[in-house]
XYZ file of N, CA and C in Angstrom:
384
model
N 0.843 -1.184 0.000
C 0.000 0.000 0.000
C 0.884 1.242 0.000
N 0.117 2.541 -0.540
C 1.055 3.340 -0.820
C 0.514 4.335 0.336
N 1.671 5.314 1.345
C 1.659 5.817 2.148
C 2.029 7.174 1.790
N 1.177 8.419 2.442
C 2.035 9.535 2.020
C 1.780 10.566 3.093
N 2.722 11.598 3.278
C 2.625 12.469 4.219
C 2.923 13.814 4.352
N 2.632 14.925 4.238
C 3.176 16.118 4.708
C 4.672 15.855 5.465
N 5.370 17.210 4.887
C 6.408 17.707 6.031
C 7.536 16.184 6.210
N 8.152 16.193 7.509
C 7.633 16.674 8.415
C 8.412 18.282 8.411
N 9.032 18.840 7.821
C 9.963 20.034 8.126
C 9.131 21.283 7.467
N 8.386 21.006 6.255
C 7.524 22.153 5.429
C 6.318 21.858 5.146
N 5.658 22.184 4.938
C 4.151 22.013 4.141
C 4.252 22.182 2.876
N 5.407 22.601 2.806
C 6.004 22.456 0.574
C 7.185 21.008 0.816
N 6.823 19.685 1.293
C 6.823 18.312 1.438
C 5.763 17.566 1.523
N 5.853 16.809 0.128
C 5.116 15.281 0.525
C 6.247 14.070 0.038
N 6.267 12.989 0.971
C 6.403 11.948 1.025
C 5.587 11.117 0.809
N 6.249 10.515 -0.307
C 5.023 9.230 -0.694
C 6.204 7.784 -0.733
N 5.903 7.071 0.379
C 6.520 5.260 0.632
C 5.891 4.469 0.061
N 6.814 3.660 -1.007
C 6.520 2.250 -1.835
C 6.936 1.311 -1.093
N 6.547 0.088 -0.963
C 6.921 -0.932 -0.739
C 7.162 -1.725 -2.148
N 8.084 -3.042 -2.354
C 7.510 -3.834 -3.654
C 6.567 -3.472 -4.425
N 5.585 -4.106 -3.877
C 4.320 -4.252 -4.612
C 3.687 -2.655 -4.988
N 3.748 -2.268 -4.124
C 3.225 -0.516 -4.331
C 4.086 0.019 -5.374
N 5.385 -0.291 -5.174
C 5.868 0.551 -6.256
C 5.835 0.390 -7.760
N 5.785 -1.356 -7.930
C 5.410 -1.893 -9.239
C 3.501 -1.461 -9.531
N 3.135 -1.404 -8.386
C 1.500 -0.982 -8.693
C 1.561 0.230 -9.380
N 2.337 1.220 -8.605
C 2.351 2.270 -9.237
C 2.682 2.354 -10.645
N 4.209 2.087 -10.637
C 4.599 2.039 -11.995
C 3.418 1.542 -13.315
N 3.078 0.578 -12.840
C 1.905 0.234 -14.547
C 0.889 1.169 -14.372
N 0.406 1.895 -13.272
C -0.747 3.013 -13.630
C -0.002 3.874 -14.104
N 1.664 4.629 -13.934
C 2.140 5.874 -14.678
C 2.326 4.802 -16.171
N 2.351 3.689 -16.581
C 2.404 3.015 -17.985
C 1.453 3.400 -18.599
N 0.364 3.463 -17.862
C -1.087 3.071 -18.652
C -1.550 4.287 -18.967
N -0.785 4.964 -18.204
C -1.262 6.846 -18.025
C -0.278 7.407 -19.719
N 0.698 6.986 -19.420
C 1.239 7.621 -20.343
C 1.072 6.678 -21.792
N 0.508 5.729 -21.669
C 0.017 5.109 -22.957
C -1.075 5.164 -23.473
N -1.886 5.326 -22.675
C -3.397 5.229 -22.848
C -4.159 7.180 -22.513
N -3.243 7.882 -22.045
C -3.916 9.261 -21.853
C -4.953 9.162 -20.497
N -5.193 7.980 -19.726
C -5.771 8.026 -18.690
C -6.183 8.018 -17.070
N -6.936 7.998 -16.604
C -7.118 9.159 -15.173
C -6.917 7.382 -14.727
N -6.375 6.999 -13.393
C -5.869 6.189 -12.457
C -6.059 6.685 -11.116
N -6.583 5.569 -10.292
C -7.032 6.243 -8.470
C -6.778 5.228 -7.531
N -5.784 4.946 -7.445
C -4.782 4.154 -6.295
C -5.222 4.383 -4.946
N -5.397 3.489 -4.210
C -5.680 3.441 -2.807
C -4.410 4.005 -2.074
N -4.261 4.636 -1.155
C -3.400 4.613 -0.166
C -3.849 4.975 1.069
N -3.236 5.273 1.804
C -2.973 5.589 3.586
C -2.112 6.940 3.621
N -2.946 7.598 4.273
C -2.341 9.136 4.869
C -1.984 9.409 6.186
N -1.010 9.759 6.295
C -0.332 9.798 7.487
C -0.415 10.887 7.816
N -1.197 11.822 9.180
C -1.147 12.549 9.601
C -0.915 12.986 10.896
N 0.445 13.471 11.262
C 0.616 12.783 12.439
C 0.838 11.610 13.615
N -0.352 11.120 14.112
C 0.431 9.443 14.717
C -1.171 9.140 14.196
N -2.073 9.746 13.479
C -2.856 9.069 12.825
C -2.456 8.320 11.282
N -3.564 7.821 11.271
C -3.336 7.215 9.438
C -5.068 7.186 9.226
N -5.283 7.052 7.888
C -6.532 7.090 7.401
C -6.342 6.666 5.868
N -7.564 6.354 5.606
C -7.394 5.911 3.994
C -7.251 7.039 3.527
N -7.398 6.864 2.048
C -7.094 8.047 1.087
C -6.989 7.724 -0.263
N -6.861 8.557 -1.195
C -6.246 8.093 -2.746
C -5.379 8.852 -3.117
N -4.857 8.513 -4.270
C -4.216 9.197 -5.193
C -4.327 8.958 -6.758
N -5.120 10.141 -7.187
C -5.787 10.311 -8.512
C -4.340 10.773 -9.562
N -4.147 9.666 -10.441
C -2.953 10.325 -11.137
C -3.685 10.711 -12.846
N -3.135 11.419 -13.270
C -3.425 11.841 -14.693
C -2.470 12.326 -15.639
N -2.429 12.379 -16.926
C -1.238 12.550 -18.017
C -1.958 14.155 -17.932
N -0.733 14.930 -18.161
C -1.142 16.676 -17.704
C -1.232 16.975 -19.755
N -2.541 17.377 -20.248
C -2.566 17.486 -21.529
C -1.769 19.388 -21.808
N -1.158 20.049 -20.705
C -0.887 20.882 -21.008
C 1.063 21.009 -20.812
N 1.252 19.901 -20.169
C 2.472 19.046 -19.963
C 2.347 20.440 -18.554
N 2.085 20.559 -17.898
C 1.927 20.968 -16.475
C 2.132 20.208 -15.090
N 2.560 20.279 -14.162
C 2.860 19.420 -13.354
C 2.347 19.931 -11.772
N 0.738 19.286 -11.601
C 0.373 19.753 -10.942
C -0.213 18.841 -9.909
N -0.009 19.504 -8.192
C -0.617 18.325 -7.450
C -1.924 19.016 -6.336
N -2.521 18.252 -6.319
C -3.556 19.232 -5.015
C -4.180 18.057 -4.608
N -4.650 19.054 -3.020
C -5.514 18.533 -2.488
C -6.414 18.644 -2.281
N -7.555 17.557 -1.562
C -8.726 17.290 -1.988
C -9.269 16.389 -0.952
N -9.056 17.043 0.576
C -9.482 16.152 1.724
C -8.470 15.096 1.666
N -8.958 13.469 1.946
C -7.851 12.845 1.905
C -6.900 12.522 0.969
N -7.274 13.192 -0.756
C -7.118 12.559 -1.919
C -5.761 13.275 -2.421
N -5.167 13.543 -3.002
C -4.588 13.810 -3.474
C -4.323 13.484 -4.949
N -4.519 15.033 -6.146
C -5.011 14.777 -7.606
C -3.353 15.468 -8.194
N -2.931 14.223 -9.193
C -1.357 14.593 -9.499
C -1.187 14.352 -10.721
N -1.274 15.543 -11.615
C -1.100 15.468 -13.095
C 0.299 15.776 -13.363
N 0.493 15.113 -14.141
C 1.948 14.995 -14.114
C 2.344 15.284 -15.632
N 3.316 15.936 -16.495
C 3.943 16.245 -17.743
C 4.653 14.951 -17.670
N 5.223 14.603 -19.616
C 5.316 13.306 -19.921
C 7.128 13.297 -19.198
N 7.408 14.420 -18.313
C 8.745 14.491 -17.994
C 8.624 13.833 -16.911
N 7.802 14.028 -15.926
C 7.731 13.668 -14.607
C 7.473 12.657 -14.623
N 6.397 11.955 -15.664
C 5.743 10.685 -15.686
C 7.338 9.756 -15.796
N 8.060 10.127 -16.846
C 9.104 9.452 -17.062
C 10.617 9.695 -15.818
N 10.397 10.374 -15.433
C 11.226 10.444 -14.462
C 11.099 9.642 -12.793
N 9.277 9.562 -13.061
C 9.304 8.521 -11.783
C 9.240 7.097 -12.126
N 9.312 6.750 -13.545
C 9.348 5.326 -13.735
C 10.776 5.616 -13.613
N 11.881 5.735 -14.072
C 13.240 5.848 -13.555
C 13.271 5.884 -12.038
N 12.771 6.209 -11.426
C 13.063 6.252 -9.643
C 12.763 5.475 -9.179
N 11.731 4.407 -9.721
C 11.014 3.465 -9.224
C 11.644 2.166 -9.774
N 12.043 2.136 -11.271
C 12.826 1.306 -11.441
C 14.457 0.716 -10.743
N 15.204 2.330 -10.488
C 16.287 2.169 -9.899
C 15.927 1.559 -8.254
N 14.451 1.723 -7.946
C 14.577 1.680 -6.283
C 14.238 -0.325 -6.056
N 13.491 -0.460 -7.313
C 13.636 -1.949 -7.519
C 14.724 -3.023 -7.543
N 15.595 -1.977 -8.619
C 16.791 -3.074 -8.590
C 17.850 -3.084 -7.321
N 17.745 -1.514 -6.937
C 18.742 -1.287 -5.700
C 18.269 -0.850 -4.252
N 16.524 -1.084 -3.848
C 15.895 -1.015 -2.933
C 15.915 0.046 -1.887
N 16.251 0.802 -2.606
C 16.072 2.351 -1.655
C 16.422 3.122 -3.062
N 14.927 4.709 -2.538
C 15.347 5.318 -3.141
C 16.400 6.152 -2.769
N 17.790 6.604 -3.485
C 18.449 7.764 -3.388
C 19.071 8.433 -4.830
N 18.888 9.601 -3.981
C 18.428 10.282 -3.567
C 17.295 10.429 -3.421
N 16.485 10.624 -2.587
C 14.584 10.990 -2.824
C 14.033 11.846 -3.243
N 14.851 12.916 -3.279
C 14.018 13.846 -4.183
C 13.672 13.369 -5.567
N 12.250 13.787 -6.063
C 11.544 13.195 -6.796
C 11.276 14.551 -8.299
N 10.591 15.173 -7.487
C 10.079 16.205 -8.733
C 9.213 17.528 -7.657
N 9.185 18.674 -8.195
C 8.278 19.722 -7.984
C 7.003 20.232 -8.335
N 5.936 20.292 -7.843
C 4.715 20.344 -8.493
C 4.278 22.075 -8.251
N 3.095 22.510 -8.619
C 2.650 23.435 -8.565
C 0.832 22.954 -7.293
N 0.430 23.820 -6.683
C 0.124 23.294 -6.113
C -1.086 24.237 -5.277
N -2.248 23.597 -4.564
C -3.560 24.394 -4.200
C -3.456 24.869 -2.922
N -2.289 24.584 -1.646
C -2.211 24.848 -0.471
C -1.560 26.153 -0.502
N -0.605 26.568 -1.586
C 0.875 27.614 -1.454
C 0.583 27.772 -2.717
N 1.312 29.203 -2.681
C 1.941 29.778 -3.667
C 3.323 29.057 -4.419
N 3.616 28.757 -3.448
C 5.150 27.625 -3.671
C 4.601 26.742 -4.670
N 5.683 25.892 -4.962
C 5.867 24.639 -5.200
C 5.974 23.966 -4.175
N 5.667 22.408 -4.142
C 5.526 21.541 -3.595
C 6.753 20.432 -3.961
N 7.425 19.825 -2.920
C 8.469 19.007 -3.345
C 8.003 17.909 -3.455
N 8.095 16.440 -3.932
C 7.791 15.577 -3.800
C 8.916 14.443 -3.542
N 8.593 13.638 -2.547
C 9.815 12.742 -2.334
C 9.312 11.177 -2.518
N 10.356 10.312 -2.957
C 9.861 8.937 -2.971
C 10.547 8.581 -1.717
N 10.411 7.784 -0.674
C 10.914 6.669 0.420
C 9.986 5.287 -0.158
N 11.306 4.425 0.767
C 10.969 3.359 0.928
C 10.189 2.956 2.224
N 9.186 2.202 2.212
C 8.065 1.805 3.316
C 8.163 0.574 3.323
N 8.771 -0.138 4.351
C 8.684 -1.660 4.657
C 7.648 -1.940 5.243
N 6.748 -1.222 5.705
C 5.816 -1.799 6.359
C 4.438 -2.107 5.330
N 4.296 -1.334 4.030
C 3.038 -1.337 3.413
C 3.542 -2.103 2.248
């Protein structure tokens, strides 16, 4: 299952943890996204604090090649340009063969909380 979280240092941080299976899950929805042009809504777990709660994550191919993430209560909606799309199958692939991501920094989004950008990080999650 895929886990994700604010911070903990900014509110322009999210962390999102793959395990195995999560991360290959992921990977064929950014396949299918970038092959097929279509919207994908992955289950995950939100970590807020020493809570957790369900949640999703709505991914989409950005038709303006824009790279944008927001929120949406527990959901989180992440259109992604065919750069980003391809840059996290590279992160996800390397974290397969060599089981951690590093570096984690991932990519920068534009975003509905801030004026900022939003960082995005991949970790590894042994527990989901």
């Amino acid at each position: 299952m895929i886990n994700f979280w604010l911070g903990p240092f900014s509110k322009q941080e999210l962390s999102i943890a793959f395990g195995i299976d999560s991360a290959l899950h992921f990977a064929e929805n950014l396949k299918e996204i970038q092959r097929c042009n279509v919207k994908r809504k992955l289950e995950a777990i939100r970590t807020f604090r020493i809570n957790s709660s369900q949640a999703w994550i709505d991914l989409s191919h950005s038709s303006e090649n824009n790279d944008v993430l927001n929120f949406r209560g527990s959901c989180i909606d992440i259109n992604l340009s065919k750069d980003a799309i391809e840059h996290a199958l590279f992160k996800i692939e390397k974290f397969l063969e060599e089981g951690d991501f590093s570096p984690p920094e991932y990519y920068s989004f534009d975003t509905n909380i801030s004026k900022k950008r939003i960082n995005v990080f991949f970790v590894r999650n042994d527990n989901f």
